[in-house]
Coordinates of C-alpha atoms (C1' of nucleotides) in Angstrom, one line a residue:
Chain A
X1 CA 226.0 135.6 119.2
X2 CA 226.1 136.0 115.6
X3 CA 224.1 134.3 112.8
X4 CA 226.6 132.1 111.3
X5 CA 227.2 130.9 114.7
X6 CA 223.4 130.6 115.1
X7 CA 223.2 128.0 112.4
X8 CA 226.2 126.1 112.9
X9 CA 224.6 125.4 116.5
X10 CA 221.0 124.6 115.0
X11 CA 223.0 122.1 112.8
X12 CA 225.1 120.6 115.3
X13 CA 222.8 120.2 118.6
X14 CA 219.8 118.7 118.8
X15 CA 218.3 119.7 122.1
X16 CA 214.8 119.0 123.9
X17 CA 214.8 122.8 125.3
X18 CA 214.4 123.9 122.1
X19 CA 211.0 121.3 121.1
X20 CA 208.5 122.9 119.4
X21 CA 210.1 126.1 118.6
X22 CA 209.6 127.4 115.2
X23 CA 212.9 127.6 113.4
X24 CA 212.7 130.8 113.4
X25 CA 212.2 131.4 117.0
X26 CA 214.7 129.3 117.9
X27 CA 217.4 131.5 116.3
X28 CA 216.5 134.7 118.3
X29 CA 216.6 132.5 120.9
X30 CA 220.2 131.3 120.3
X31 CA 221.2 135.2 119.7
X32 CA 220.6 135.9 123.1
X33 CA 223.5 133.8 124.6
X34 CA 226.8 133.5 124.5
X35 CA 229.6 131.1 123.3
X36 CA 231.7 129.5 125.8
X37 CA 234.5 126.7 126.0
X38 CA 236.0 124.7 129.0
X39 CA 238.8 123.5 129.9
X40 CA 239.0 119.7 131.3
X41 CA 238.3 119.8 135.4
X42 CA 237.1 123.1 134.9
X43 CA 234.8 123.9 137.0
X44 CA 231.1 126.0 135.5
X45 CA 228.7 126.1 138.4
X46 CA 228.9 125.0 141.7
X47 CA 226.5 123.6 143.4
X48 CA 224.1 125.6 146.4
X49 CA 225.3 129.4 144.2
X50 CA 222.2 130.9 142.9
X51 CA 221.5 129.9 140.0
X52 CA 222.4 132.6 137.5
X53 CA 222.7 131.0 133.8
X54 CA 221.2 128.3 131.9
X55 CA 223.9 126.0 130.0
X56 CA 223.2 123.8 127.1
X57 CA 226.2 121.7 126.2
X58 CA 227.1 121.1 122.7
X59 CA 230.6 119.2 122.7
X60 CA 232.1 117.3 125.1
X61 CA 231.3 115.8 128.1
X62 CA 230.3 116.9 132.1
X63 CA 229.9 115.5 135.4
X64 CA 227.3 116.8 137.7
X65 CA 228.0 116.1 141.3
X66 CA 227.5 117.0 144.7
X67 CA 229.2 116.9 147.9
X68 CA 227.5 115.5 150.5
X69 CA 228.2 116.5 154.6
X70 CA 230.9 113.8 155.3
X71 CA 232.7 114.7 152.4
X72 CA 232.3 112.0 149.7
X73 CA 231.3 113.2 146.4
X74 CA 228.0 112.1 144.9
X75 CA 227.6 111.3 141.5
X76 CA 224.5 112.6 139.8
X77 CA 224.4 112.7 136.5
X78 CA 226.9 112.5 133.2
X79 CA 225.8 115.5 130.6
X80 CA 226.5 114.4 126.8
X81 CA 226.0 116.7 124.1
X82 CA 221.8 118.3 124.2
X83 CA 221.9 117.9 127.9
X84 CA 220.7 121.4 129.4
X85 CA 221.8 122.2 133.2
X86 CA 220.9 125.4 135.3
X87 CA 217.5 125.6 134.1
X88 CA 216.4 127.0 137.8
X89 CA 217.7 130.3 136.3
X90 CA 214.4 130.6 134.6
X91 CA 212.4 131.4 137.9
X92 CA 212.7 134.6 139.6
X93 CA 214.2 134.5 142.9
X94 CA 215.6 131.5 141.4
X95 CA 217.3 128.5 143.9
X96 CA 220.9 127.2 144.2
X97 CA 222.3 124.7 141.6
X98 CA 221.4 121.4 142.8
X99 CA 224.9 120.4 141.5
X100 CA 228.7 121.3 141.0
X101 CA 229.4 120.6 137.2
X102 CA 232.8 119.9 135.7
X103 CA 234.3 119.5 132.5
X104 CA 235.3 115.4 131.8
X105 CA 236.8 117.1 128.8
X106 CA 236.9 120.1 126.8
X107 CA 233.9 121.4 125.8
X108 CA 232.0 124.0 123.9
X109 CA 228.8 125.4 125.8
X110 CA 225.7 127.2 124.9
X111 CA 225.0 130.0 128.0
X112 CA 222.0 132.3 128.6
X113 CA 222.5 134.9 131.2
X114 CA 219.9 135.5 134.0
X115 CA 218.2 138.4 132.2
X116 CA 218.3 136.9 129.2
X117 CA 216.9 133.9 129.4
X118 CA 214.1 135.7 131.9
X119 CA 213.1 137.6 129.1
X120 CA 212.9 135.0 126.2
X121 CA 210.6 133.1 129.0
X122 CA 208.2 135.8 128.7
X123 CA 208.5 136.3 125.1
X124 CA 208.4 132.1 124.7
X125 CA 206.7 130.2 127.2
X126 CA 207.9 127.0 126.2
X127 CA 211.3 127.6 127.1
X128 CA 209.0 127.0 130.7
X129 CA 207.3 124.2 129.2
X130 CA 210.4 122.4 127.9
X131 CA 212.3 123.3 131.3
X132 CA 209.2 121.5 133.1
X133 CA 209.5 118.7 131.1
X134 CA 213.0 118.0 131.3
X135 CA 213.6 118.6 134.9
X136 CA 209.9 115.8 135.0
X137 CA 212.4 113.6 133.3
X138 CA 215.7 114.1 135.4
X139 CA 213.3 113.0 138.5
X140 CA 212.1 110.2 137.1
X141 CA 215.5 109.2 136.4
X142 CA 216.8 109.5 139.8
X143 CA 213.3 107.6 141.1
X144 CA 214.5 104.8 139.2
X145 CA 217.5 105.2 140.1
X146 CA 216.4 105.2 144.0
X147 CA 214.6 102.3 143.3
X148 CA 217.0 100.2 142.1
X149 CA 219.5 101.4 144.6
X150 CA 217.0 99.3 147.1
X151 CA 215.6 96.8 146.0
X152 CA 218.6 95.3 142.8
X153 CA 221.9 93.7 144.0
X154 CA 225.2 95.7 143.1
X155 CA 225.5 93.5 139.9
X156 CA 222.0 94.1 138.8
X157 CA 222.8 97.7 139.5
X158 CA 226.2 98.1 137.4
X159 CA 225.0 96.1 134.5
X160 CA 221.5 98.1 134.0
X161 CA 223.8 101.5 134.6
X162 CA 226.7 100.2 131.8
X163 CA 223.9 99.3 129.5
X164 CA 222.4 102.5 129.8
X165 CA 225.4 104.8 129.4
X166 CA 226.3 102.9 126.6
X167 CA 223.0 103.8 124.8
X168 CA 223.4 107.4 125.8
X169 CA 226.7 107.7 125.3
X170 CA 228.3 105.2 123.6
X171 CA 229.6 104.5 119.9
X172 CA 228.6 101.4 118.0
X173 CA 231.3 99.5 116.9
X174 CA 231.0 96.4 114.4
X175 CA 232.3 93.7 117.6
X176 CA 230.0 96.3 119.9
X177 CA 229.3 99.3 121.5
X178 CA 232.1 101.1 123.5
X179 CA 231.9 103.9 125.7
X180 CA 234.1 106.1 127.6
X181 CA 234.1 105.9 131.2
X182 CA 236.3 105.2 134.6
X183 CA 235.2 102.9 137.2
X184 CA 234.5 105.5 139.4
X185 CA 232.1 107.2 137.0
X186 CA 230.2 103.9 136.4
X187 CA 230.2 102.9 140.0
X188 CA 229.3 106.6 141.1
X189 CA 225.9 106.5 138.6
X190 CA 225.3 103.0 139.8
X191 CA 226.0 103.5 143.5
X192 CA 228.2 100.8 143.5
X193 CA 231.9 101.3 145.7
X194 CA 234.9 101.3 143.5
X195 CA 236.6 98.1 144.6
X196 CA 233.4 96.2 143.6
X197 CA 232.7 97.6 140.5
X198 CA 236.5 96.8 139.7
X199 CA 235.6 93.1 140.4
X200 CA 232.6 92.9 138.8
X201 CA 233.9 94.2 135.4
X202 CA 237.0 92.1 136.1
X203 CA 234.4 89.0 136.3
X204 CA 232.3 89.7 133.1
X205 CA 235.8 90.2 131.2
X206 CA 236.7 87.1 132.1
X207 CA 233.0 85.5 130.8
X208 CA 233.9 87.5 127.3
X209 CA 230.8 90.0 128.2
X210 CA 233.1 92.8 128.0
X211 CA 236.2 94.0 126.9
X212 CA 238.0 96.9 129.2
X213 CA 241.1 99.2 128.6
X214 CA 241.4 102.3 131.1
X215 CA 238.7 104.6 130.8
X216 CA 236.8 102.8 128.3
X217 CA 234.7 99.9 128.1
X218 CA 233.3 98.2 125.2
X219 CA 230.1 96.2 125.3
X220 CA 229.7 92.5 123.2
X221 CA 226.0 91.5 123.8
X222 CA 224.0 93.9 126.1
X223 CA 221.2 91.5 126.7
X224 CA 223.6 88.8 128.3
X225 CA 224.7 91.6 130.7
X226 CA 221.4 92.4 131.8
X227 CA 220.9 88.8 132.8
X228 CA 223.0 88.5 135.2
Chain B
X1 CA 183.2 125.7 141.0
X2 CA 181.1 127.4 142.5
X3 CA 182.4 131.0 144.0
X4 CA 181.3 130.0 147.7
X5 CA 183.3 126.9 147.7
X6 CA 186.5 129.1 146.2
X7 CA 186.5 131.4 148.7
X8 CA 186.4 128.5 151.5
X9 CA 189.8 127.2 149.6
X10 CA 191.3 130.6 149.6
X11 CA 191.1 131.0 153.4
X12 CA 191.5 127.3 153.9
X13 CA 194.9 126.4 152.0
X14 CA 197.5 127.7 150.9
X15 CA 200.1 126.6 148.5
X16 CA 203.1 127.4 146.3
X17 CA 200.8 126.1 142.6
X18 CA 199.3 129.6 143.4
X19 CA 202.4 131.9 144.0
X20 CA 202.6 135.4 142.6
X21 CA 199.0 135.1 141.0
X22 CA 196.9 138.2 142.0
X23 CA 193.5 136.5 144.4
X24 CA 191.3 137.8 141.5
X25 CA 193.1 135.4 139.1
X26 CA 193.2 132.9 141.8
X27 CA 189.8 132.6 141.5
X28 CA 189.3 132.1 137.9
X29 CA 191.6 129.4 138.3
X30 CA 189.8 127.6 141.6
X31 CA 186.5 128.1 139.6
X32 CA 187.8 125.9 136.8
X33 CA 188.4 123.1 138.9
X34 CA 186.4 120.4 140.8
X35 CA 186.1 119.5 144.0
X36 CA 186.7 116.0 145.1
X37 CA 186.4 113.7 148.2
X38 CA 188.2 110.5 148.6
X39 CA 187.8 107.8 151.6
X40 CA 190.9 106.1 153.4
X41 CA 192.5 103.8 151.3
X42 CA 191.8 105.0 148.0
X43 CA 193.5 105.0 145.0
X44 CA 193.5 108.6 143.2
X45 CA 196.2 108.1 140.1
X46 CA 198.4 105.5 139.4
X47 CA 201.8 105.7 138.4
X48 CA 202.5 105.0 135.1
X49 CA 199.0 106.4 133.5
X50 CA 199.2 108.6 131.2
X51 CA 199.1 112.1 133.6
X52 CA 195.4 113.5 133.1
X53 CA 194.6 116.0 136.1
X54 CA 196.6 117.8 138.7
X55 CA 195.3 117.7 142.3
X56 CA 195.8 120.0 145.0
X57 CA 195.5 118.5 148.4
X58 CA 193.1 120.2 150.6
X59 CA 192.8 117.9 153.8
X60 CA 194.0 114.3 154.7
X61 CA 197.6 113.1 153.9
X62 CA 198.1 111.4 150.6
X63 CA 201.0 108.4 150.2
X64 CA 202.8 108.6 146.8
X65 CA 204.8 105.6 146.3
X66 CA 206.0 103.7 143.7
X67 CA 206.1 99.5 142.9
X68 CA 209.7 98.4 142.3
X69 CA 210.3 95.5 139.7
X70 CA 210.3 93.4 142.6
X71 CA 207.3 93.7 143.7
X72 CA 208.3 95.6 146.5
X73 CA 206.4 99.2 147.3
X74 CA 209.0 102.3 147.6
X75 CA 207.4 105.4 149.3
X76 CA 208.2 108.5 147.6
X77 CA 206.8 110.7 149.4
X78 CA 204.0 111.7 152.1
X79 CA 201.2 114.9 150.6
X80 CA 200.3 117.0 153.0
X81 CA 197.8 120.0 152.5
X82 CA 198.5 122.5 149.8
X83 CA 200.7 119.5 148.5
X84 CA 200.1 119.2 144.9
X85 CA 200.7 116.4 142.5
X86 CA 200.4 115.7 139.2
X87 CA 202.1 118.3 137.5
X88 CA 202.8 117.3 134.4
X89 CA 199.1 117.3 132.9
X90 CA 200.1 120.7 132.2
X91 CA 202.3 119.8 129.0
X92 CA 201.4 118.3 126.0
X93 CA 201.9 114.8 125.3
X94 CA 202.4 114.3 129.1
X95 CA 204.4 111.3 130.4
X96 CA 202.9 109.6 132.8
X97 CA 202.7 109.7 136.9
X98 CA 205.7 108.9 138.6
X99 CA 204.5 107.1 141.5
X100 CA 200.7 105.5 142.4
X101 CA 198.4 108.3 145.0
X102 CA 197.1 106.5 147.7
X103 CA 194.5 108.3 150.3
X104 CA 195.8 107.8 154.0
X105 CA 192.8 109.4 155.3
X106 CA 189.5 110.9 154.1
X107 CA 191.1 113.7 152.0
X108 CA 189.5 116.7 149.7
X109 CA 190.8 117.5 146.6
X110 CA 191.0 119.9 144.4
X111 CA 191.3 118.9 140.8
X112 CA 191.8 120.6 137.5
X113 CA 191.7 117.9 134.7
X114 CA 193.6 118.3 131.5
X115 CA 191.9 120.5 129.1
X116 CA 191.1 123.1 131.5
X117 CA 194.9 123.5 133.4
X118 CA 195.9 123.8 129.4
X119 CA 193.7 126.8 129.1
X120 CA 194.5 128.3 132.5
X121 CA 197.9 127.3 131.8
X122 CA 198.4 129.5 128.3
X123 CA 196.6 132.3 130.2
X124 CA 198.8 132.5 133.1
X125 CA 202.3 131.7 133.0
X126 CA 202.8 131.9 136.0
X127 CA 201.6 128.2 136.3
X128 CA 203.9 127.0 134.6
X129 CA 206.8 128.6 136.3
X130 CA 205.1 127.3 139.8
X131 CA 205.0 124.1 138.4
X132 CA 208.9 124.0 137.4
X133 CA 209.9 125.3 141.1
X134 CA 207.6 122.5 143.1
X135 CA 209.5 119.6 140.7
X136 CA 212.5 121.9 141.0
X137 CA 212.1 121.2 145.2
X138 CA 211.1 118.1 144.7
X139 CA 214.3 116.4 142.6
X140 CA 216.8 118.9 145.5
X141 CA 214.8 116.8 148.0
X142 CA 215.0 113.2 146.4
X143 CA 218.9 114.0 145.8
X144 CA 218.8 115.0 149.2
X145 CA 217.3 111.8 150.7
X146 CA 219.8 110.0 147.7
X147 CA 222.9 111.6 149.4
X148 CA 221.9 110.1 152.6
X149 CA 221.5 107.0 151.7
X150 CA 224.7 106.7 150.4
X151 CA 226.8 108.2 153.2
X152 CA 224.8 108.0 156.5
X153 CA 223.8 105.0 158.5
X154 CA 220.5 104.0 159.1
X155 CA 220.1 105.6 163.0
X156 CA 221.2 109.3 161.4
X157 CA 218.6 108.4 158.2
X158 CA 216.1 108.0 160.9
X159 CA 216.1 110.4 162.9
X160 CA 216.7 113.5 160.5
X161 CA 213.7 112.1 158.7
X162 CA 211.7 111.6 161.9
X163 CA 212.5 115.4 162.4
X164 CA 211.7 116.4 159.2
X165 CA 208.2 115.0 159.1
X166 CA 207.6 116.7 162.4
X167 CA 208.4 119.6 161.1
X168 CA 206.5 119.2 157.9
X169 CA 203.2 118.0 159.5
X170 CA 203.8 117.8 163.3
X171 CA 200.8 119.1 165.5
X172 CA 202.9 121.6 168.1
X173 CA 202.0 120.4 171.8
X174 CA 203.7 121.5 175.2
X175 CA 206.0 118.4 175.8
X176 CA 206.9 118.3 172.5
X177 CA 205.8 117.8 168.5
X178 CA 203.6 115.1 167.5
X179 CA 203.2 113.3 164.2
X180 CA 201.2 110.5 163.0
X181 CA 203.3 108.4 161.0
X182 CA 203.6 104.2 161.1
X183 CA 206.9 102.7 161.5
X184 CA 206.6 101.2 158.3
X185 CA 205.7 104.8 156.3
X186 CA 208.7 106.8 158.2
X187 CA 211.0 103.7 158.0
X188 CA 209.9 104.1 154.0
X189 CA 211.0 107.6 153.7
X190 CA 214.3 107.8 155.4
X191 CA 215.0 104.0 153.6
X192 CA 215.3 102.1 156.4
X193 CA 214.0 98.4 157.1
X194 CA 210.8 97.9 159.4
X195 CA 212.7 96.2 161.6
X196 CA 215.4 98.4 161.7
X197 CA 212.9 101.4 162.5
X198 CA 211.4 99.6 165.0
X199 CA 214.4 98.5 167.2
X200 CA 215.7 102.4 167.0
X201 CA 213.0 103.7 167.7
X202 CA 212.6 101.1 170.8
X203 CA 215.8 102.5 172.1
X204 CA 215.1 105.9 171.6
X205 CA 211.7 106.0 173.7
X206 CA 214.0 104.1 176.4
X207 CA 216.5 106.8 176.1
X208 CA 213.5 109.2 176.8
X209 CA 213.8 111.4 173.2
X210 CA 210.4 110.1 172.1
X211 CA 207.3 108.7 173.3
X212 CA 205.2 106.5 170.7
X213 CA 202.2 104.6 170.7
X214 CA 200.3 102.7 167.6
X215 CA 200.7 105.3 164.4
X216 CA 201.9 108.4 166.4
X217 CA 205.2 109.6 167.8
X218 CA 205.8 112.6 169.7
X219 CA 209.3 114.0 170.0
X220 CA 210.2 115.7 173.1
X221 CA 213.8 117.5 172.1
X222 CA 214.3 116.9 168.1
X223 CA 217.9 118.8 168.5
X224 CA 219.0 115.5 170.5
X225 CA 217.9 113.3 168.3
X226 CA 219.7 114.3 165.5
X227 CA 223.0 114.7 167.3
X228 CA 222.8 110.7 167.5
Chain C
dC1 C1' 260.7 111.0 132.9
dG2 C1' 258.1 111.8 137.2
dG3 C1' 253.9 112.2 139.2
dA4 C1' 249.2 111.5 139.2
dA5 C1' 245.3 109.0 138.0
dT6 C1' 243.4 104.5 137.3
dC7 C1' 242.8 99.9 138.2
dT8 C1' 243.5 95.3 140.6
dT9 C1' 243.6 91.9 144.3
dG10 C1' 243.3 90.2 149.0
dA11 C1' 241.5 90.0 153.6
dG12 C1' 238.2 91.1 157.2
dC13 C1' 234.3 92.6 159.2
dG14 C1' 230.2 95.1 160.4
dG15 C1' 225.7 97.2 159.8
dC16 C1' 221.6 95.9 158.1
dT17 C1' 218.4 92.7 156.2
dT18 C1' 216.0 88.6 156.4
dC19 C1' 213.3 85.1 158.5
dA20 C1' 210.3 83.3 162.3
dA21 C1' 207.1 83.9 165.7
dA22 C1' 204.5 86.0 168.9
dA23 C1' 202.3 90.1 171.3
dC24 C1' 199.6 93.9 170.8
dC25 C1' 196.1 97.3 169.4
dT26 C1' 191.8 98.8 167.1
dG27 C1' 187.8 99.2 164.6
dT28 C1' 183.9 96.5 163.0
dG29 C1' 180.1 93.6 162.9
dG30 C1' 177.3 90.4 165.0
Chain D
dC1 C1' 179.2 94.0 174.6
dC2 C1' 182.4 90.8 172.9
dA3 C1' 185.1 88.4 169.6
dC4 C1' 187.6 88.3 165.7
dA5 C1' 190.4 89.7 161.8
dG6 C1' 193.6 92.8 160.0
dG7 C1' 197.1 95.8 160.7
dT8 C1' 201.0 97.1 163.6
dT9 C1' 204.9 96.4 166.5
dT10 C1' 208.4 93.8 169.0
dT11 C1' 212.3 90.7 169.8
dG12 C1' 215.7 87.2 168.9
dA13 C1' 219.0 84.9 166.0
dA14 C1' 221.5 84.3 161.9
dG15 C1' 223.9 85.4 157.8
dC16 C1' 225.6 87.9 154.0
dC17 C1' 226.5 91.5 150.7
dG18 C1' 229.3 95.0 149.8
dC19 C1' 232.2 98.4 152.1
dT20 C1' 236.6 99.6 154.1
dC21 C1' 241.4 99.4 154.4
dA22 C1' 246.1 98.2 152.6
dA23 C1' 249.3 97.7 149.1
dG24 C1' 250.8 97.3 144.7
dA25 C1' 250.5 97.3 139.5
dT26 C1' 249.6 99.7 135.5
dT27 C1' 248.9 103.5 132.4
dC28 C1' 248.7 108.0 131.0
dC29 C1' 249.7 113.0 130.8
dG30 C1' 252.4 117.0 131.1

DNA sequence: CGGAATCTTGAGCGGCTTCAAAACCTGTGG
DNA sequence: CCACAGGTTTTGAAGCCGCTCAAGATTCCG
């Protein structure tokens, strides 16, 4: 990758697997990998293949699922822009992608090849440190996530997951925060079924918590929804 | 440490926080940490504290569960020798445990506490890379257990996670494989109700697949129970 | 414009949880 | 040795949350 590429992705990503790099690490970092846009429903890595690249996302926007035995697809996790996926490439003998990922939308990606990114690990040990760290945090995530799954009711569930995204995710608006998403998306990372998460958004319209068009929701007052 | 007692662990345990470290190394490592002893019922870290030492179980079996908003407790997971936990002392600024350590028996422990995993850790990399597979393996196994949740009923949740506990810490007999485990603690893992477990499990030991008494089932043909 | 994706609404039901109550086992201390 | 308290397990009965299925309306993309 070349330099003026180098610092147009330093300016535009912000990314925790890059913390406490020195600037000028971080560039020969970044010249080790390679440029790479996707196509919406394009699949990048699927899950159970080795894991043979690390991918740090700078535009656009990616689901990571998996398919579980009967058939139904799981959702794990929505990527935004900083998220980093693959990072089991760093290991030698490395496992299989926990997940498929695939493009919501177009999107520009950040990729290190398996040799590459082994060899900035030895050169840069906290590439392992911040790869520790984030996959620390993607656990605690899904132990919430668990948590809630047993012990909330699906309303609880969908209106902790909506507020969430929208903080993640979402742009602020002056009548409130709006963010793109389906109702199978929001239901998938709440663990709610799609005919009930249908209703329940159809409910807190109706109460003026919410305003929906397809694909997008926009949020009034995030506190009332928790409250439910 | 003293170099008697590190030899004893050597021969005594063996677990992945140690993989691809020559035994010479090993033993500078085991010589910076302490031994530890901890009676039934105990409380070794609890979740949410700041993460301060990481312990290597020796002997016992360790519950590591978490306490939902509701009050109610969530088991995460069961430690069973060379079964090591609190991983992320070895980064800076940790975040805190995940889930609260709870002795199930008299265990012994090894522990490194935070300043001196920091050293080892900047000395041998190879720490940290063991460190990143186990919560690698750990998050494929909580999505795992999330997947079946979702898509398996509670009789199939049971049973492979009867099976998978036998396998993990299961004494091999003639009839059959043996594992002490409550209703309440495997009922915990594969997220099924007590009273749930209990009835399935009633039918299974009329059915003949098991045999249980108080705290202990034994499993005479595992491949039958899963094909329930 | 046609087809695919998204969303809505209604009706039914089924697997699991919840609640209550009692039987059972086991280690401990008097 | 015995009794008791605490933890563990069983069984029955009831109820409900959210899923499943069917069918249609709506919106968007190519």
């Amino acid at each position: 990758m070349d330099l003026s590429t180098v610092k147009s992705i330093e300016l535009s990503v912000r990314t925790r697997f890059l913390d406490n790099i020195t600037q000028d690490d971080r560039r020969v970092i970044l010249e080790k990998a390679q440029q790479r846009s996707v196509a919406t429903r394009e699949v990048i890595v699927r899950g159970g293949e080795r894991a043979s690249a690390v991918y740090l996302l700078r535009s656009g926007r990616i689901k990571y699922s998996r398919v579980t035995e009967e058939g139904k697809e799981l959702l794990l996790w929505l990527l935004t822009p900083g998220d980093v996926f693959g990072i089991a490439t760093i290991l030698n003998h490395p496992p299989g992608y926990l997940g498929t990922a695939t493009a919501l939308s177009e999107c520009d990606l950040v990729v290190w090849n398996e040799s590459a990114i082994l060899d900035l690990s030895k050169h840069f040990p906290e590439l392992c440190r911040n790869s520790l760290r984030i996959t620390l945090e993607y656990l605690a995530a899904y132990a919430r996530r668990h948590s809630r799954l047993v012990s909330e009711t699906a309303p609880q569930r969908l209106a902790y997951t909506l507020v969430q995204v929208a903080h993640r995710a979402g742009r602020v608006l002056p009548t409130g925060v709006e963010v793109d998403i389906t109702n199978e998306q929001l239901g998938g990372l709440a663990d709610v079924g799609l005919f009930t998460t249908s209703r329940l958004l159809g409910d807190w319209e109706r109460s003026g918590l919410i305003h929906k068009e397809r694909g997008r929701i926009q949020i009034e007052t995030p506190e009332k929804l928790l409250a439910t």
